[in-house]
XYZ file of C-alpha atoms in Angstrom:
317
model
C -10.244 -43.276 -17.814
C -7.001 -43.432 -16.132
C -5.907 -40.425 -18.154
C -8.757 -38.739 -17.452
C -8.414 -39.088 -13.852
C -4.469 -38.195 -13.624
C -5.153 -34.651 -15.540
C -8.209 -33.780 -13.451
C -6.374 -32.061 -10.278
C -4.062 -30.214 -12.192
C -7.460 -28.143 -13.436
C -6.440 -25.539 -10.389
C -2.879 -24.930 -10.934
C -3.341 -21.765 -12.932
C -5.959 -20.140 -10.814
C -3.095 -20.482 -8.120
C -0.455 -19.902 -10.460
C -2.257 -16.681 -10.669
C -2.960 -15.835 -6.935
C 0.301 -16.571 -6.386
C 1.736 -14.084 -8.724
C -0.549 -11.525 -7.294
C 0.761 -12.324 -3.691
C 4.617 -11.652 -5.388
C 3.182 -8.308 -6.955
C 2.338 -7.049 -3.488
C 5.144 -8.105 -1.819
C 7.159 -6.289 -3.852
C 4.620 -3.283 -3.316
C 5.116 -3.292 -0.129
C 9.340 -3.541 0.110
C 9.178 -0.342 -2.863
C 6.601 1.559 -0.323
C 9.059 0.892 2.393
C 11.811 3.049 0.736
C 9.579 5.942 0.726
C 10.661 6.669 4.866
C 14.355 6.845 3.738
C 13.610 9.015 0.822
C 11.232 11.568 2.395
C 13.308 11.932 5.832
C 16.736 12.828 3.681
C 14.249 15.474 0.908
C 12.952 16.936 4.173
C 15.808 17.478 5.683
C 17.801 18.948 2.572
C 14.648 21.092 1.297
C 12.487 21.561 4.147
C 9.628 20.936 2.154
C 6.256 19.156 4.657
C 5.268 15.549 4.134
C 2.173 17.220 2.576
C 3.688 18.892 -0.177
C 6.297 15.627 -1.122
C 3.522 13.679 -1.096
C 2.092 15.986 -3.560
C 5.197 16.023 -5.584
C 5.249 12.136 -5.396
C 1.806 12.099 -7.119
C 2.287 14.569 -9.458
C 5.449 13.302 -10.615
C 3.704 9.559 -10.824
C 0.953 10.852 -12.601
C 3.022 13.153 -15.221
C 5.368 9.652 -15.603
C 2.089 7.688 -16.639
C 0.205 10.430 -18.774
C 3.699 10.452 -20.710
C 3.784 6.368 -20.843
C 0.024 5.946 -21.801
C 0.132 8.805 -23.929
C -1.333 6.631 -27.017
C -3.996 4.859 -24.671
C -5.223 8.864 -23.959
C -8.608 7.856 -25.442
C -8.832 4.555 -23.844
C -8.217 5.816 -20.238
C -10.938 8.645 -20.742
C -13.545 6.268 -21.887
C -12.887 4.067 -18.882
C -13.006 7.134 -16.931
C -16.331 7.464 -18.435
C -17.570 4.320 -17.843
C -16.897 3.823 -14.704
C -16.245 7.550 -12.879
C -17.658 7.067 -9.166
C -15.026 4.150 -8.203
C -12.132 5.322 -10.272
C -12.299 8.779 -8.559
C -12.630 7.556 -5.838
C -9.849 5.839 -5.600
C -7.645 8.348 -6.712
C -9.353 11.059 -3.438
C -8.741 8.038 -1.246
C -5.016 7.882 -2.304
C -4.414 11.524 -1.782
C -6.901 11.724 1.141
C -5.272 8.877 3.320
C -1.900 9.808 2.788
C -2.635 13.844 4.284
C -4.331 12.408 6.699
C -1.808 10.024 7.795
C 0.984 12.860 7.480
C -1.458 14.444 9.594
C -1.509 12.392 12.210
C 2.438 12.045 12.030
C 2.613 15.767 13.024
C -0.236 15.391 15.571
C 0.523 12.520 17.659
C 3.768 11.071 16.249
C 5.140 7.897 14.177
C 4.422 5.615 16.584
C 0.323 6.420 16.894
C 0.341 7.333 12.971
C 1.758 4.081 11.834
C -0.046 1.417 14.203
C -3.382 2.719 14.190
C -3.525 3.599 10.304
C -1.829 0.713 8.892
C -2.500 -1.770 11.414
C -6.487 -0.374 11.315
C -6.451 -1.152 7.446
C -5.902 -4.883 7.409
C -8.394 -5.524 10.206
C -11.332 -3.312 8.977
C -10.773 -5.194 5.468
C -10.890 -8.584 7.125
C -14.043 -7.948 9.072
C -16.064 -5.897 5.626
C -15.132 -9.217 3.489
C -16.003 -11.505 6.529
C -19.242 -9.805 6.617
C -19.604 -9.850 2.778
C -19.035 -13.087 3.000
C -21.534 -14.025 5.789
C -18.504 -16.452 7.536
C -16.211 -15.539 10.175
C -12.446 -16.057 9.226
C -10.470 -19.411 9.424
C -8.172 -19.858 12.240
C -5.222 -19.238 10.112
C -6.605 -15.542 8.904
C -6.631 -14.917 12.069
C -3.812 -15.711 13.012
C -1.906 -14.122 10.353
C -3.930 -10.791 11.266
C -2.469 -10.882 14.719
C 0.803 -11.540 13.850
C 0.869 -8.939 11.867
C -0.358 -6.030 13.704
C 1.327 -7.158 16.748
C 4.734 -7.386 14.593
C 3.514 -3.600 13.248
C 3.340 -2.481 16.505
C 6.779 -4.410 17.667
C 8.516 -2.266 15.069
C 6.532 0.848 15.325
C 7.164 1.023 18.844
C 10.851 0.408 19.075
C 12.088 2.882 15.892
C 10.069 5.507 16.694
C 11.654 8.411 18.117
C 10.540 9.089 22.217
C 11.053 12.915 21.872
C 8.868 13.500 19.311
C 6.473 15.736 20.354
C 2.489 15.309 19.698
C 0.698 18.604 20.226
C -2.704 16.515 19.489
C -2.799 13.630 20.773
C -6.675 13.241 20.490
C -6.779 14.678 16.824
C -3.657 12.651 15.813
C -5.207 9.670 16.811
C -8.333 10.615 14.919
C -6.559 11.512 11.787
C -4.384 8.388 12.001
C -8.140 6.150 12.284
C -9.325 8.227 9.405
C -6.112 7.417 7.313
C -6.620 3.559 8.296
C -10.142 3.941 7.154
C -9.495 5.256 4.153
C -6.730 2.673 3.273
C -8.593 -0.147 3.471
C -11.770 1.734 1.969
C -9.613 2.047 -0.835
C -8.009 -0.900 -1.084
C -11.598 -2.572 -1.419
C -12.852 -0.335 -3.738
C -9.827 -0.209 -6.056
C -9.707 -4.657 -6.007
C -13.175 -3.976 -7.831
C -12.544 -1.685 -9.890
C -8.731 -3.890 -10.843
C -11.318 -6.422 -11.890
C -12.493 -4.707 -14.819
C -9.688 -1.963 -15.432
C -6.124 -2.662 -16.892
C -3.653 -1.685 -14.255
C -1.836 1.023 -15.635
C -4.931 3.181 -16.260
C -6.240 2.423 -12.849
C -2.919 3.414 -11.519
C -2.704 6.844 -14.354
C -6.151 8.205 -12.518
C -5.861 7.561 -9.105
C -2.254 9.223 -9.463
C -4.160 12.263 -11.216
C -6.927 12.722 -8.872
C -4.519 12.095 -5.610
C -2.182 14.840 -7.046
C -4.819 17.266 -7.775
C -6.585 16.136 -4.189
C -3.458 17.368 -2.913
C -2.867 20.163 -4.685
C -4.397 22.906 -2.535
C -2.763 21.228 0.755
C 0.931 21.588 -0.553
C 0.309 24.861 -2.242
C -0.624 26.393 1.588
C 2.100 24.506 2.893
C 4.993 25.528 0.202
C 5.660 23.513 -2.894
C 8.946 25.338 -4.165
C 12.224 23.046 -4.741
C 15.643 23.429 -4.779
C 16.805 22.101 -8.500
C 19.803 20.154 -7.395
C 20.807 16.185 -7.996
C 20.466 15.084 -5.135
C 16.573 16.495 -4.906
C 15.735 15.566 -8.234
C 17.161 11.844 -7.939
C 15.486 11.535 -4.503
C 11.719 13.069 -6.150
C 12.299 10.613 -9.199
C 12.663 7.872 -6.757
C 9.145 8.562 -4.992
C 7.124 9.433 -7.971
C 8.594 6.828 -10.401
C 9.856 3.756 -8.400
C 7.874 3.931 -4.875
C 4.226 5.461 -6.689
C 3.906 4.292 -10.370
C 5.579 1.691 -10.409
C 4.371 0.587 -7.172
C 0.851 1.396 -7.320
C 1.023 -0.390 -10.645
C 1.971 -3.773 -9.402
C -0.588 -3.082 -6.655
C -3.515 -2.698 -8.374
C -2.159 -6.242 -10.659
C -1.981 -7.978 -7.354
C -5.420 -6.637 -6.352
C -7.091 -8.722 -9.120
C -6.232 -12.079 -7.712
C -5.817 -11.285 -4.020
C -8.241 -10.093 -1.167
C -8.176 -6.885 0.511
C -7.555 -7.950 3.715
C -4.584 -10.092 2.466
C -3.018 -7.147 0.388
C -3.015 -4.882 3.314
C -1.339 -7.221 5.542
C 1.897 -8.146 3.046
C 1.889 -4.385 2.248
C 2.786 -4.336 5.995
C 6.635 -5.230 4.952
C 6.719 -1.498 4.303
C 7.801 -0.481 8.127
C 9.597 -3.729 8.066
C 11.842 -2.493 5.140
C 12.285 1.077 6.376
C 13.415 -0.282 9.522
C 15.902 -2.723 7.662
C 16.542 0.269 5.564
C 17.406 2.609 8.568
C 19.853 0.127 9.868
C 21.828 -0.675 6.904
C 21.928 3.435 5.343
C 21.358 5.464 8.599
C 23.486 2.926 10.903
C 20.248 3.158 13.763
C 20.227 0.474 16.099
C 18.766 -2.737 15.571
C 16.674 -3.415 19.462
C 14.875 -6.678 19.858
C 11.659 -5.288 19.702
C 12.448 -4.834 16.030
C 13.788 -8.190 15.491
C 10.792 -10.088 17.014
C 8.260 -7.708 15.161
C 9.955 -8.875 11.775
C 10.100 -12.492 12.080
C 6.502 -12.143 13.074
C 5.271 -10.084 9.973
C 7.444 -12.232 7.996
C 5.447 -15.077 9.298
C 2.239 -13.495 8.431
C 3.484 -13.047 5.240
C 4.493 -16.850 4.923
C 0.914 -18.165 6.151
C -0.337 -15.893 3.252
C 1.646 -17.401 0.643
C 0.746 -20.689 2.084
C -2.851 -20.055 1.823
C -3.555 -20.879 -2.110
C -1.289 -23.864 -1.796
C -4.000 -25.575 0.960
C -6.784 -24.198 -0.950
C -5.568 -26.144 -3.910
C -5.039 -29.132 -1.911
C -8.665 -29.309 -0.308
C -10.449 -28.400 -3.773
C -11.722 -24.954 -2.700
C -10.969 -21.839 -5.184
């Protein structure tokens, strides 16, 4: 009996075991998606090629990558494609459609507007769609990690943005940048279900084939020529291979164990990296603003990765 009794609340360990892995796998999403800023202001400025069309490139190159890696799963992939078409295609237009819309918005009503409203948007709209699921408001510490973390977005946002940039749209921009938001977390919902039932590298193989060819016409009105140099090839290797496939990859693993809501607040570390990034490799400034906003996504984050060690604790799953 006493044995019995000693083994019994270890029974939950690998169910948060698990979670917790997932929470690691979108952390690390979210630091590789946080490169991407770097990457696509120094191909810009050497190319002149339009978000549009390096997103498009980033895809493309992502989804040749994982046709060429899955090459003997071919068969596999299109039957799963089969069996399940509405939600994996739809995940791969959401991928391509969020990301135009959110460059979009960048050209309409500038970074600060763009990133606030579409990435802080996401997190909040997933919250309240599982909340409602659910039929239960969230706990006090959802909450507060929600806060903290669009308020630490908008810390950032606001102070590394640049004051002269223009936006021609205002209205539009902020329109786009809703739609963008919307379509994050629309996605990020649908592609959790889908991660329940579909190995991660094929979920990640279509959606990087459908967002490319979604795409597609975009970049080819806005110019999709390249300069073949190093320095361009190293920096288009970097977005399609390190900060899509591989990325999107561990994102759809995390999905499987970990909410919506919860994914699209750690991915949040993404304008926290850039802005670490832009300090360290582009020497900016590092204001206060920036400083406060970090420690309080990085306490969001912590309350999240505190989250399945209370659950275990209290007996709930």
């Amino acid at each position: 009996m006493s044995t019995s009794r000693t083994a019994q609340p270890a029974a939950p360990a690998p169910a948060v075991e698990q979670t917790r892995t997932g929470l690691i796998q979108i952390t690390i999403t979210g630091v590789l998606w946080g490169t991407t800023g770097v990457a696509v202001q120094l191909l810009h400025d050497s190319t002149g090629l339009s978000p549009v069309s390096i997103g498009f490139h980033r895809l493309a190159i992502a989804a040749l990558v994982l046709l060429a890696c899955t090459a003997g799963r071919l068969g596999t992939i299109l039957a799963t494609l089969r069996a399940a078409p509405v939600p994996l295609l739809l995940t791969g237009v959401g991928l391509g459609l969020y990301q135009a819309l959110y460059f979009a918005a960048v050209a309409w009503a500038g970074v600060s507007v763009a990133t606030v409203v579409s990435l802080g948007l996401a997190p909040v709209l997933a919250a309240a769609w599982e909340s409602a699921r659910a039929r239960r408001i969230p706990g006090p510490l959802r909450l507060a990690t929600l806060v903290a973390a669009v308020v630490g977005l908008a810390l950032i946002t606001g102070a590394t943005a640049d004051p002269t940039a223009a936006a021609p749209a205002p209205l539009l921009g902020l329109l786009a940048a809703a739609g963008s938001g919307l379509g994050y977390a629309v996605t990020t919902l649908i592609s959790r279900q889908v991660s329940q039932r579909v190995a991660p590298m094929t979920l990640t193989t279509v959606s990087t084939v459908v967002g490319a060819l979604t795409l597609a016409p975009f970049a080819v009105v806005a110019g999709v020529t390249v300069p073949v140099r190093p320095d361009t090839v190293a920096l288009l290797l970097h977005l399609g291979v390190i900060t899509t496939a591989v990325a999107y990859a561990l994102f759809y693993a995390g999905l499987r164990t970990t909410p919506g809501s919860v994914a699209a607040v750690l991915t949040l570390l993404e304008p926290l990296t850039a802005a670490a990034l832009a300090v360290a490799l582009l020497h900016e400034p590092l204001p206060p603003p920036v400083i406060g906003g970090g420690a309080l996504l990085l306490t969001a984050v912590a309350a999240t990765y505190l989250a399945p060690h209370r659950a275990s604790r209290s007996g709930t799953p």
